Coordinates of C-alpha atoms in Angstrom, one line a residue:
X97 CA -29.1 -1.6 -24.0
X98 CA -27.5 -1.8 -21.1
X99 CA -25.1 -5.0 -21.5
X100 CA -23.6 -6.6 -18.6
X101 CA -19.8 -5.6 -18.0
X102 CA -18.4 -9.4 -18.4
X103 CA -19.4 -9.0 -21.8
X104 CA -18.7 -4.9 -22.5
X105 CA -15.5 -4.9 -22.0
X106 CA -14.2 -6.1 -24.6
X107 CA -17.3 -5.3 -26.4
X108 CA -15.3 -1.3 -25.9
X109 CA -13.4 -2.9 -28.0
X110 CA -15.7 -3.7 -30.8
X111 CA -14.6 -7.7 -30.8
X112 CA -17.5 -9.8 -29.4
X113 CA -15.2 -13.0 -28.2
X114 CA -12.1 -13.4 -25.8
X115 CA -8.6 -12.5 -28.1
X116 CA -7.3 -15.5 -29.2
X117 CA -3.3 -15.4 -29.2
X118 CA -2.8 -16.9 -33.2
X119 CA -2.8 -14.4 -36.0
X120 CA -5.1 -16.0 -37.6
X121 CA -8.4 -15.0 -35.5
X122 CA -6.3 -11.7 -34.2
X123 CA -6.9 -10.5 -38.2
X124 CA -10.6 -11.5 -37.8
X125 CA -10.4 -8.0 -35.3
X126 CA -9.9 -5.9 -38.5
X127 CA -13.4 -6.7 -39.8
X128 CA -15.0 -3.1 -40.4
X129 CA -18.0 -2.7 -37.3
X130 CA -21.3 -2.3 -38.9
X131 CA -23.1 1.1 -37.5
X132 CA -27.1 1.0 -37.4
X133 CA -26.8 4.6 -37.5
X134 CA -25.2 7.9 -39.5
X135 CA -22.3 8.2 -37.6
X136 CA -20.1 11.3 -36.9
X137 CA -16.9 10.0 -37.1
X138 CA -15.1 9.8 -40.5
X139 CA -13.1 6.3 -40.4
X140 CA -11.8 7.3 -43.7
X141 CA -10.4 10.4 -42.3
X142 CA -9.8 8.5 -38.9
X143 CA -7.5 5.6 -40.6
X144 CA -5.1 8.7 -42.4
X145 CA -4.9 10.6 -39.9
X146 CA -3.8 7.3 -38.0
X147 CA -1.6 6.9 -40.9
X148 CA 0.3 10.2 -41.2
X149 CA 0.8 9.9 -37.8
X150 CA 2.8 6.8 -37.4
X151 CA 6.9 7.1 -37.9
X152 CA 9.3 5.0 -40.5
X153 CA 9.3 2.1 -37.3
X154 CA 6.0 1.6 -37.1
X155 CA 5.6 3.8 -33.9
X156 CA 2.9 6.3 -33.3
X157 CA 4.4 9.8 -32.9
X158 CA 2.4 13.0 -31.9
X159 CA 2.9 16.3 -33.7
X160 CA 5.4 18.2 -32.8
X161 CA 3.9 21.6 -32.7
X162 CA 6.4 24.8 -33.9
X163 CA 5.6 28.1 -34.2
X164 CA 6.0 31.4 -32.2
X165 CA 8.8 31.7 -29.4
X166 CA 6.9 30.8 -26.4
X167 CA 7.2 33.0 -23.2
X168 CA 5.8 29.5 -20.6
X169 CA 8.1 27.0 -22.6
X170 CA 11.1 29.5 -22.6
X171 CA 10.7 29.9 -18.5
X172 CA 10.2 26.3 -17.8
X173 CA 13.3 25.0 -19.2
X174 CA 15.2 27.2 -17.2
X175 CA 13.6 26.6 -14.8
X176 CA 14.6 22.9 -15.6
X177 CA 18.5 23.8 -15.9
X178 CA 18.7 26.0 -12.8
X179 CA 17.2 23.3 -10.7
X180 CA 19.5 20.4 -12.2
X181 CA 22.4 22.9 -11.8
X182 CA 23.5 23.4 -15.8
X183 CA 23.8 26.7 -17.3
X184 CA 21.1 28.7 -19.5
X185 CA 21.9 30.1 -22.5
X186 CA 22.1 33.6 -22.7
X187 CA 18.6 34.9 -23.3
X188 CA 17.9 37.9 -25.6
X189 CA 14.5 38.2 -27.5
X190 CA 13.8 40.4 -29.3
X191 CA 10.9 43.1 -27.8
X192 CA 8.5 41.6 -29.8
X193 CA 9.8 38.4 -29.2
X194 CA 6.3 37.0 -27.0
X195 CA 3.8 39.3 -28.8
X196 CA 1.8 36.4 -30.4
X197 CA 1.4 35.0 -26.9
X198 CA 0.9 37.8 -25.0
X199 CA -3.2 37.2 -25.1
X200 CA -3.3 33.6 -23.6
X201 CA -2.0 34.2 -20.5
X202 CA -3.6 37.3 -17.9
X203 CA -1.0 40.0 -17.0
X204 CA -0.2 37.7 -13.3
X205 CA 1.1 34.3 -15.7
X206 CA 2.8 36.7 -17.9
X207 CA 4.9 38.4 -15.3
X208 CA 5.5 34.8 -13.6
X209 CA 6.8 32.8 -16.8
X210 CA 8.5 36.8 -17.1
X211 CA 10.5 36.4 -14.0
X212 CA 11.2 32.8 -14.0
X213 CA 12.2 33.0 -17.5
X214 CA 15.1 36.1 -15.5
X215 CA 13.8 38.7 -17.9
X216 CA 13.2 42.2 -16.9
X217 CA 9.2 43.1 -16.3
X218 CA 8.3 46.4 -18.0
X219 CA 6.8 49.1 -15.8
X220 CA 3.7 49.0 -17.7
X221 CA 3.6 45.1 -17.3
X222 CA 3.9 44.9 -13.7
X223 CA 1.3 48.1 -12.8
X224 CA -1.5 45.9 -15.4
X225 CA -0.6 42.6 -13.1
X226 CA -0.7 44.6 -9.9
X227 CA -4.4 45.8 -11.4
X228 CA -5.4 42.0 -11.8
X229 CA -3.5 40.8 -8.5
X230 CA -6.0 43.1 -6.7
X231 CA -9.2 42.4 -8.2
X232 CA -9.2 39.3 -7.2
X233 CA -11.8 38.1 -5.8
X234 CA -13.9 34.9 -4.4
X235 CA -15.0 32.6 -6.7
X236 CA -17.7 31.6 -8.1
X237 CA -17.4 28.0 -8.8
X238 CA -14.5 25.3 -8.2
X239 CA -13.1 25.6 -11.8
X240 CA -13.0 29.1 -11.1
X241 CA -11.4 28.7 -7.2
X242 CA -8.6 26.8 -9.0
X243 CA -7.5 29.5 -11.4
X244 CA -7.6 31.9 -8.5
X245 CA -5.9 29.8 -5.5
X246 CA -3.3 29.5 -8.5
X247 CA -3.5 33.2 -9.8
X248 CA -2.3 34.3 -6.1
X249 CA 1.2 31.6 -5.6
X250 CA 2.0 32.9 -9.2
X251 CA 1.9 36.2 -7.7
X252 CA 3.2 35.8 -4.7
X253 CA 6.5 34.0 -6.8
X254 CA 6.3 37.1 -9.2
X255 CA 6.7 39.7 -6.3
X256 CA 3.3 41.1 -6.6
X257 CA 2.2 39.8 -2.9
X258 CA 1.2 43.1 -1.3
X259 CA -1.0 43.7 -4.3
X260 CA -3.2 40.7 -3.0
X261 CA -6.7 41.9 -1.8
X262 CA -7.6 41.8 2.1
X263 CA -10.9 39.4 1.3
X264 CA -9.5 36.9 -1.1
X265 CA -6.4 36.5 1.3
X266 CA -9.5 35.1 4.1
X267 CA -11.2 33.2 1.6
X268 CA -8.1 31.5 0.1
X269 CA -7.7 30.3 4.1
X270 CA -11.5 29.0 3.9
X271 CA -10.4 27.0 0.7
X272 CA -7.2 25.3 2.8
X273 CA -9.5 24.7 6.2
X274 CA -11.7 23.5 3.9
X275 CA -10.3 20.8 1.6
X276 CA -11.7 22.5 -1.3
X277 CA -9.5 21.8 -4.1
X278 CA -7.4 19.0 -4.2
X279 CA -3.5 18.6 -3.0
X280 CA -1.8 20.3 -5.9
X281 CA -4.0 23.0 -5.7
X282 CA -4.0 23.6 -1.1
X283 CA 0.0 23.2 -1.8
X284 CA 0.2 26.1 -3.9
X285 CA -2.6 28.6 -1.6
X286 CA -0.8 27.2 1.6
X287 CA 2.4 28.6 0.5
X288 CA 1.0 31.6 -1.0
X289 CA -1.1 32.1 2.4
X290 CA 2.4 32.0 3.9
X291 CA 4.4 33.9 2.2
X292 CA 2.3 37.1 3.1
X293 CA 3.1 36.7 6.5
X294 CA -0.4 34.2 7.5
X295 CA 0.9 31.4 10.1
X296 CA 1.9 28.6 9.2
X297 CA 1.5 26.2 11.7
X298 CA -2.9 26.2 11.2
X299 CA -2.2 25.9 7.0
X300 CA -0.3 22.8 7.3
X301 CA -2.7 21.0 10.1
X302 CA -5.1 21.4 7.4
X303 CA -3.2 20.3 5.1
X304 CA -2.5 17.4 6.4
X305 CA -6.1 16.9 6.9
X306 CA -6.9 17.6 3.7
X307 CA -4.3 14.4 2.9
X308 CA -5.6 11.8 4.7
X309 CA -9.3 13.1 4.0
X310 CA -8.6 12.3 0.0
X311 CA -6.4 9.0 0.6
X312 CA -3.4 10.4 -1.2
X313 CA -0.3 8.1 0.0
X314 CA -2.7 5.3 0.5
X315 CA -1.6 3.5 -2.0
X316 CA 2.1 3.8 -4.4
X317 CA 1.7 5.8 -7.1
X318 CA 1.7 5.1 -11.2
X319 CA 3.9 6.8 -13.7
X320 CA 1.8 9.6 -15.0
X321 CA 0.9 9.2 -18.4
X322 CA -1.2 12.1 -19.1
X323 CA -1.4 16.3 -17.3
X324 CA -4.0 15.4 -15.1
X325 CA -2.4 12.5 -13.1
X326 CA 0.8 14.4 -13.5
X327 CA -0.9 17.0 -11.5
X328 CA -2.6 14.5 -8.6
X329 CA 1.1 12.9 -8.1
X330 CA 3.3 16.2 -8.3
X331 CA 0.4 17.5 -5.9
X332 CA 0.4 15.5 -3.5
X333 CA 4.6 15.1 -3.2
X334 CA 4.7 18.3 -2.3
X335 CA 1.9 18.4 -0.5
X336 CA 3.2 15.6 2.1
X337 CA 7.0 17.8 1.4
X338 CA 5.5 20.8 3.0
X339 CA 3.7 18.8 6.1
X340 CA 6.3 16.6 6.3
X341 CA 6.8 13.0 4.4
X342 CA 4.9 10.5 7.1
X343 CA 6.4 6.9 7.9
X344 CA 3.2 5.5 6.3
X345 CA 3.3 6.8 3.0
X346 CA 5.8 5.6 0.0
X347 CA 7.7 8.3 -0.3
X348 CA 10.1 6.3 -2.6
X349 CA 7.4 5.0 -4.8
X350 CA 6.9 8.6 -5.3
X351 CA 10.1 9.8 -6.4
X352 CA 10.0 6.6 -9.1
X353 CA 6.8 7.3 -10.9
X354 CA 8.4 11.2 -11.5
X355 CA 11.8 9.5 -12.1
X356 CA 12.4 10.9 -15.9
X357 CA 11.4 8.0 -18.3
X358 CA 11.0 7.9 -22.0
X359 CA 7.2 8.2 -22.1
X360 CA 7.0 10.4 -18.5
X361 CA 7.9 13.7 -20.1
X362 CA 7.2 15.3 -23.6
X363 CA 8.1 19.0 -22.9
X364 CA 9.4 21.9 -21.2
X365 CA 6.3 22.5 -19.0
X366 CA 5.7 18.6 -18.0
X367 CA 9.4 18.3 -17.1
X368 CA 9.3 21.7 -15.0
X369 CA 6.4 20.0 -13.2
X370 CA 8.0 16.3 -13.0
X371 CA 10.7 18.0 -11.4
X372 CA 9.5 19.6 -9.0
X373 CA 7.7 16.1 -7.2
X374 CA 10.7 14.1 -7.7
X375 CA 12.8 16.6 -5.7
X376 CA 10.4 16.6 -2.9
X377 CA 10.3 13.1 -3.0
X378 CA 13.5 12.5 -2.2
X379 CA 15.4 12.3 -6.2
X380 CA 19.0 14.2 -6.9
X381 CA 17.3 16.6 -9.6
X382 CA 20.7 15.5 -11.8
X383 CA 18.5 12.7 -12.8
X384 CA 17.1 15.4 -14.8
X385 CA 20.6 16.6 -16.4
X386 CA 19.0 14.7 -20.2
X387 CA 15.9 16.1 -20.1
X388 CA 17.4 19.6 -19.8
X389 CA 20.0 18.8 -22.3
X390 CA 17.5 17.9 -24.1
X391 CA 15.5 21.2 -24.0
X392 CA 18.4 23.4 -25.1
X393 CA 19.2 21.4 -28.2
X394 CA 15.8 23.2 -29.3
X395 CA 16.1 26.2 -27.9
X396 CA 16.6 29.3 -30.6
X397 CA 20.0 31.5 -30.9
X398 CA 18.4 33.8 -28.6
X399 CA 17.7 31.1 -26.1
X400 CA 13.8 31.4 -26.7
X401 CA 12.4 28.1 -27.0
X402 CA 9.5 27.9 -29.6
X403 CA 6.3 26.2 -29.4
X404 CA 6.8 22.9 -29.7
X405 CA 5.6 19.4 -27.9
X406 CA 8.3 16.7 -28.4
X407 CA 7.1 13.8 -28.4
X408 CA 8.4 10.3 -27.8
X409 CA 6.5 7.8 -29.0
X410 CA 5.5 5.3 -26.2
X411 CA 3.9 1.9 -25.6
X412 CA 0.3 3.4 -25.1
X413 CA -0.5 5.6 -27.5
X414 CA 1.0 2.8 -30.1
X415 CA -2.3 0.8 -28.4
X416 CA -5.0 3.5 -28.2
X417 CA -3.7 4.2 -32.2
X418 CA -4.7 0.3 -32.6
X419 CA -7.6 0.8 -30.3
X420 CA -9.5 3.5 -32.4
X421 CA -8.2 1.7 -35.8
X422 CA -10.1 -1.4 -34.5
X423 CA -12.8 0.1 -33.2
X424 CA -13.6 2.0 -36.8
X425 CA -12.2 -0.9 -38.7
X426 CA -9.7 0.1 -40.2
X427 CA -6.0 -0.9 -40.5
X428 CA -3.2 0.2 -38.9
X429 CA -0.2 -0.1 -40.3
X430 CA 2.2 0.2 -37.4
X431 CA 4.0 -2.4 -34.7
X432 CA 5.2 -4.9 -36.8
X433 CA 6.1 -7.6 -34.9
X434 CA 9.7 -7.0 -34.8
X435 CA 8.9 -3.8 -34.0
X436 CA 6.6 -4.6 -31.0
X437 CA 9.1 -6.8 -29.5
X438 CA 11.8 -4.5 -29.9
X439 CA 10.1 -2.3 -27.1
X440 CA 10.3 -5.7 -24.8
X441 CA 13.9 -4.7 -24.1
X442 CA 13.7 -4.2 -20.8
X443 CA 10.7 -6.5 -19.5
X444 CA 12.2 -7.3 -16.3
X445 CA 11.4 -3.6 -15.1
X446 CA 8.3 -3.6 -16.6
X447 CA 4.8 -2.4 -13.7
X448 CA 2.2 -4.6 -14.0
X449 CA 0.4 -2.1 -16.2
X450 CA 2.7 -1.8 -18.9
X451 CA 2.8 -6.1 -19.6
X452 CA -1.1 -4.9 -19.9
X453 CA -0.4 -2.0 -22.9
X454 CA 1.8 -4.7 -24.5
X455 CA 0.0 -7.5 -24.4
X456 CA -3.4 -5.9 -26.2
X457 CA -0.7 -3.9 -28.4
X458 CA -0.2 -7.8 -29.9
X459 CA -3.6 -9.0 -29.5
X460 CA -4.6 -5.8 -31.8
X461 CA -2.3 -5.6 -34.5
X462 CA -2.5 -9.3 -34.6
X463 CA 1.0 -10.2 -33.7
X464 CA 1.7 -13.8 -33.2
X465 CA 2.3 -14.2 -28.8
X466 CA 4.6 -17.1 -27.9
X467 CA 3.8 -19.5 -25.3
X468 CA 6.6 -17.7 -23.1
X469 CA 5.4 -14.0 -24.0
X470 CA 2.0 -14.4 -22.9
X471 CA 3.2 -16.9 -19.8
X472 CA 5.0 -13.7 -19.0
X473 CA 2.2 -11.0 -18.9
X474 CA -0.3 -13.4 -17.2
X475 CA 0.5 -13.0 -14.0
X476 CA 0.8 -9.5 -13.9
X477 CA -2.2 -8.5 -16.0
X478 CA -4.5 -10.4 -13.4
X479 CA -2.6 -8.6 -10.6
X480 CA -3.1 -5.4 -11.5
X481 CA -7.0 -6.4 -13.3
X482 CA -8.1 -7.1 -9.6
X483 CA -6.0 -4.1 -7.8
X484 CA -8.2 -2.0 -5.7
X485 CA -9.8 0.3 -8.5
X486 CA -9.3 4.4 -7.7
X487 CA -10.1 7.1 -8.7
X488 CA -6.2 7.5 -10.0
X489 CA -6.2 3.9 -11.0
X490 CA -9.7 3.5 -13.6
X491 CA -7.5 3.6 -17.1
X492 CA -4.8 1.5 -16.1
X493 CA -7.2 -0.9 -14.1
X494 CA -9.9 -0.9 -17.1
X495 CA -6.5 -1.4 -20.0
X496 CA -5.7 -4.3 -17.6
X497 CA -8.8 -5.5 -17.5
X498 CA -9.1 -6.0 -21.3
X499 CA -6.3 -7.7 -21.3
X500 CA -6.6 -10.2 -19.1
X501 CA -10.4 -10.9 -21.1
X502 CA -7.6 -10.6 -24.8
X503 CA -5.2 -13.1 -22.5
X504 CA -8.0 -15.3 -20.8
X505 CA -6.8 -14.2 -17.8
X506 CA -10.1 -15.4 -15.3
X507 CA -10.5 -12.1 -12.9
X508 CA -13.4 -10.9 -11.6
X509 CA -15.4 -7.8 -11.9
X510 CA -14.6 -4.6 -9.9
X511 CA -16.9 -4.5 -6.7
X512 CA -17.8 -1.2 -6.6
X513 CA -20.8 0.3 -5.7
X514 CA -22.9 3.2 -6.3
X515 CA -21.4 4.6 -3.0
X516 CA -18.2 5.0 -4.5
X517 CA -19.5 7.3 -7.6
X518 CA -20.7 9.7 -4.3
X519 CA -19.2 13.0 -4.4
X520 CA -17.6 12.7 -7.7
X521 CA -17.4 16.2 -10.0
X522 CA -18.9 15.9 -13.3
X523 CA -15.8 14.4 -15.5
X524 CA -14.8 12.1 -13.0
X525 CA -18.2 10.5 -12.4
X526 CA -18.9 10.0 -16.1
X527 CA -14.7 8.4 -16.4
X528 CA -15.8 6.1 -14.0
X529 CA -19.5 4.6 -15.5
X530 CA -17.4 4.7 -19.5
X531 CA -14.8 3.0 -17.6
X532 CA -17.1 0.4 -15.0
X533 CA -19.6 -0.6 -16.7
X534 CA -22.5 0.0 -13.8
X535 CA -25.7 -2.2 -14.9
X536 CA -27.7 0.1 -13.4
X537 CA -26.8 3.4 -13.9
X538 CA -26.1 6.0 -10.3
X539 CA -28.3 8.6 -10.2
X540 CA -25.1 10.4 -9.2
X541 CA -23.7 9.3 -13.0
X542 CA -27.2 11.0 -14.2
X543 CA -26.4 13.9 -12.8
X544 CA -23.1 14.8 -13.9
X545 CA -24.3 13.4 -17.9
X546 CA -26.5 16.3 -18.1
X547 CA -23.9 19.0 -16.8
X548 CA -21.9 18.1 -19.2
X549 CA -24.5 18.1 -21.8
X550 CA -25.9 21.6 -20.8
X551 CA -22.1 23.1 -20.6
X552 CA -20.0 20.5 -23.0
X553 CA -18.2 23.7 -23.9
X554 CA -16.8 23.5 -20.2
X555 CA -15.5 20.4 -20.5
X556 CA -13.0 18.4 -22.5
X557 CA -13.3 16.0 -25.4
X558 CA -13.2 12.9 -23.6
X559 CA -15.5 14.1 -20.7
X560 CA -18.3 14.8 -23.0
X561 CA -17.3 11.4 -25.3
X562 CA -17.5 10.0 -22.3
X563 CA -20.8 11.3 -21.4
X564 CA -22.5 10.7 -24.4
X565 CA -21.0 7.4 -25.0
X566 CA -22.5 6.4 -21.4
X567 CA -26.0 7.7 -22.1
X568 CA -26.6 6.0 -25.5
X569 CA -25.7 3.0 -23.2
X570 CA -28.9 3.7 -20.8
X571 CA -31.4 5.4 -23.3
X572 CA -33.7 8.5 -21.6
X573 CA -30.7 9.5 -19.8
X574 CA -30.4 13.2 -22.3
X575 CA -33.6 13.8 -24.0
X576 CA -31.2 15.4 -26.6
X577 CA -28.0 15.1 -27.3
X578 CA -26.9 17.0 -29.7
X579 CA -24.9 19.6 -27.6
X580 CA -22.5 16.9 -26.8
X581 CA -22.0 15.6 -30.2
X582 CA -22.6 19.3 -32.0
X583 CA -19.2 20.2 -29.1
X584 CA -17.2 16.4 -30.7
X585 CA -17.3 17.8 -33.6
X586 CA -16.2 21.0 -33.2
X587 CA -12.7 18.9 -31.6
X588 CA -11.7 17.8 -34.7
X589 CA -8.3 18.0 -35.6
X590 CA -6.6 20.9 -38.4
X591 CA -6.3 19.8 -42.0
X592 CA -5.0 16.5 -42.3
X593 CA -5.5 14.8 -39.4
X594 CA -9.4 16.3 -39.2
X595 CA -10.3 12.4 -38.3
X596 CA -8.4 12.7 -35.1
X597 CA -9.7 14.2 -32.1
X598 CA -8.5 17.0 -29.7
X599 CA -8.3 17.4 -25.8
X600 CA -10.2 20.4 -25.8
X601 CA -11.7 22.1 -29.1
X602 CA -9.6 24.1 -31.2
X603 CA -6.3 23.2 -29.3
X604 CA -5.0 21.7 -31.9
X605 CA -3.3 19.1 -30.0
X606 CA -4.7 15.5 -31.2
X607 CA -5.7 13.5 -27.7
X608 CA -5.7 9.7 -28.8
X609 CA -7.3 8.4 -25.7
X610 CA -10.4 11.3 -26.5
X611 CA -10.7 10.0 -29.6
X612 CA -10.6 6.5 -28.9
X613 CA -13.8 7.3 -26.3
X614 CA -15.3 9.7 -29.2
X615 CA -15.2 6.7 -31.6
X616 CA -16.6 4.4 -28.6
X617 CA -19.6 6.8 -28.1
X618 CA -19.8 7.4 -32.0
X619 CA -20.3 3.1 -32.0
X620 CA -23.1 2.9 -30.0
X621 CA -26.6 3.3 -31.0
X622 CA -28.3 6.1 -29.9
X623 CA -31.1 6.2 -27.9
X624 CA -34.1 6.3 -29.7

């Protein structure tokens, strides 16, 4: 059904009218959504999953993953310690310590992680890595191209650069000259090429042109909230550091966005990458010392890091838990009023979007806001809802628009036409359409949905769910939605978290953003 955007904003939450300020009115939000079809989301299981993930304070905490020793996490932990200037505990793993993980990585990356961790590389592993490097070839598509370019960088870092084949080097040089890739991939490719003795200046000039072409640095970056945003922000910081920071690029804003914050780091990988970008933007690495000490606390006696994700409660996760619960019509027992207000202790330092997150959480949880609290958030929410929309700000813009509707703040719809969607990758195109809710579906989005549906296994759960949602809004977009539904069902988390969904099928990591879009797609009437 093709509903204009103003009605659809809160319809995404399952509400048909602007949210009111009183707890009594907010209670109406918990009425169960009525599905006119048999959906694939198990509402009771969603409720159970959210309950199991809620800590005693009423905050959502995603699972801590523990298990076998991780070579990768060990390497990133020691990388953070080294960059911060803290001593690393003695590393003495048993010979078989990393066996369970070895199948996950290519010989190139296994060797890189061993070198990064400071471990000796067995001769047979080095031989296998050299052979893998020598076999690197021109990639058939964009995703494979990024893998090849990053493998070239890892090979150089691991001391395997001499094995890189000339044809692959020439191809990588063309990728930079033609701006094939994002800032993160391109800057690492430049570093890999210059390490081979390639003339640096032409590559730097090309990289500088790619940054200008992409619009990097035009707007100040926000604190990254998920992996894609982290890689984008870090990639731009590293690239600007490589080419020289232009005077009109807000270097301090990059440092601020990548500084350690309670909800902006969740495992040693995230810490290591944030730290690299933070330092490239002029930040003092000592600021990451508390993060580094946190990881030391979780090292095993032999100095290795187990597979884990230490997940700090964060406002955005709390908000999505409330959105998921409301979307499927169940109650989530998190975020009582006193807990929610306790999270506002540092309100004076909040960026605009943090006001939006907090406001939505309050309304969806039935917390009655005072007039002072509503007025405090109204202007920041208005500002962020009316900011210019680009690919990097889609989620931020969406949340701010929802919060504006919740507060009754009048904001204009995003002024985005069909040209916005041209040239976007399928994942970006379907997310933009899901968030911006065009009244007419651009041809580029139709094509993107068809691409996702043809090979759903190549895309994450979020993208598959958003493709299904948009297709259901515009009947006739797909002749068969079964491949998308099947892919979503494969992404359910295991065992007692079966009502929630993972980032990709089988990875076991609950993704609340992806879960929300799954629930939204399920509640949308299937196209007839």
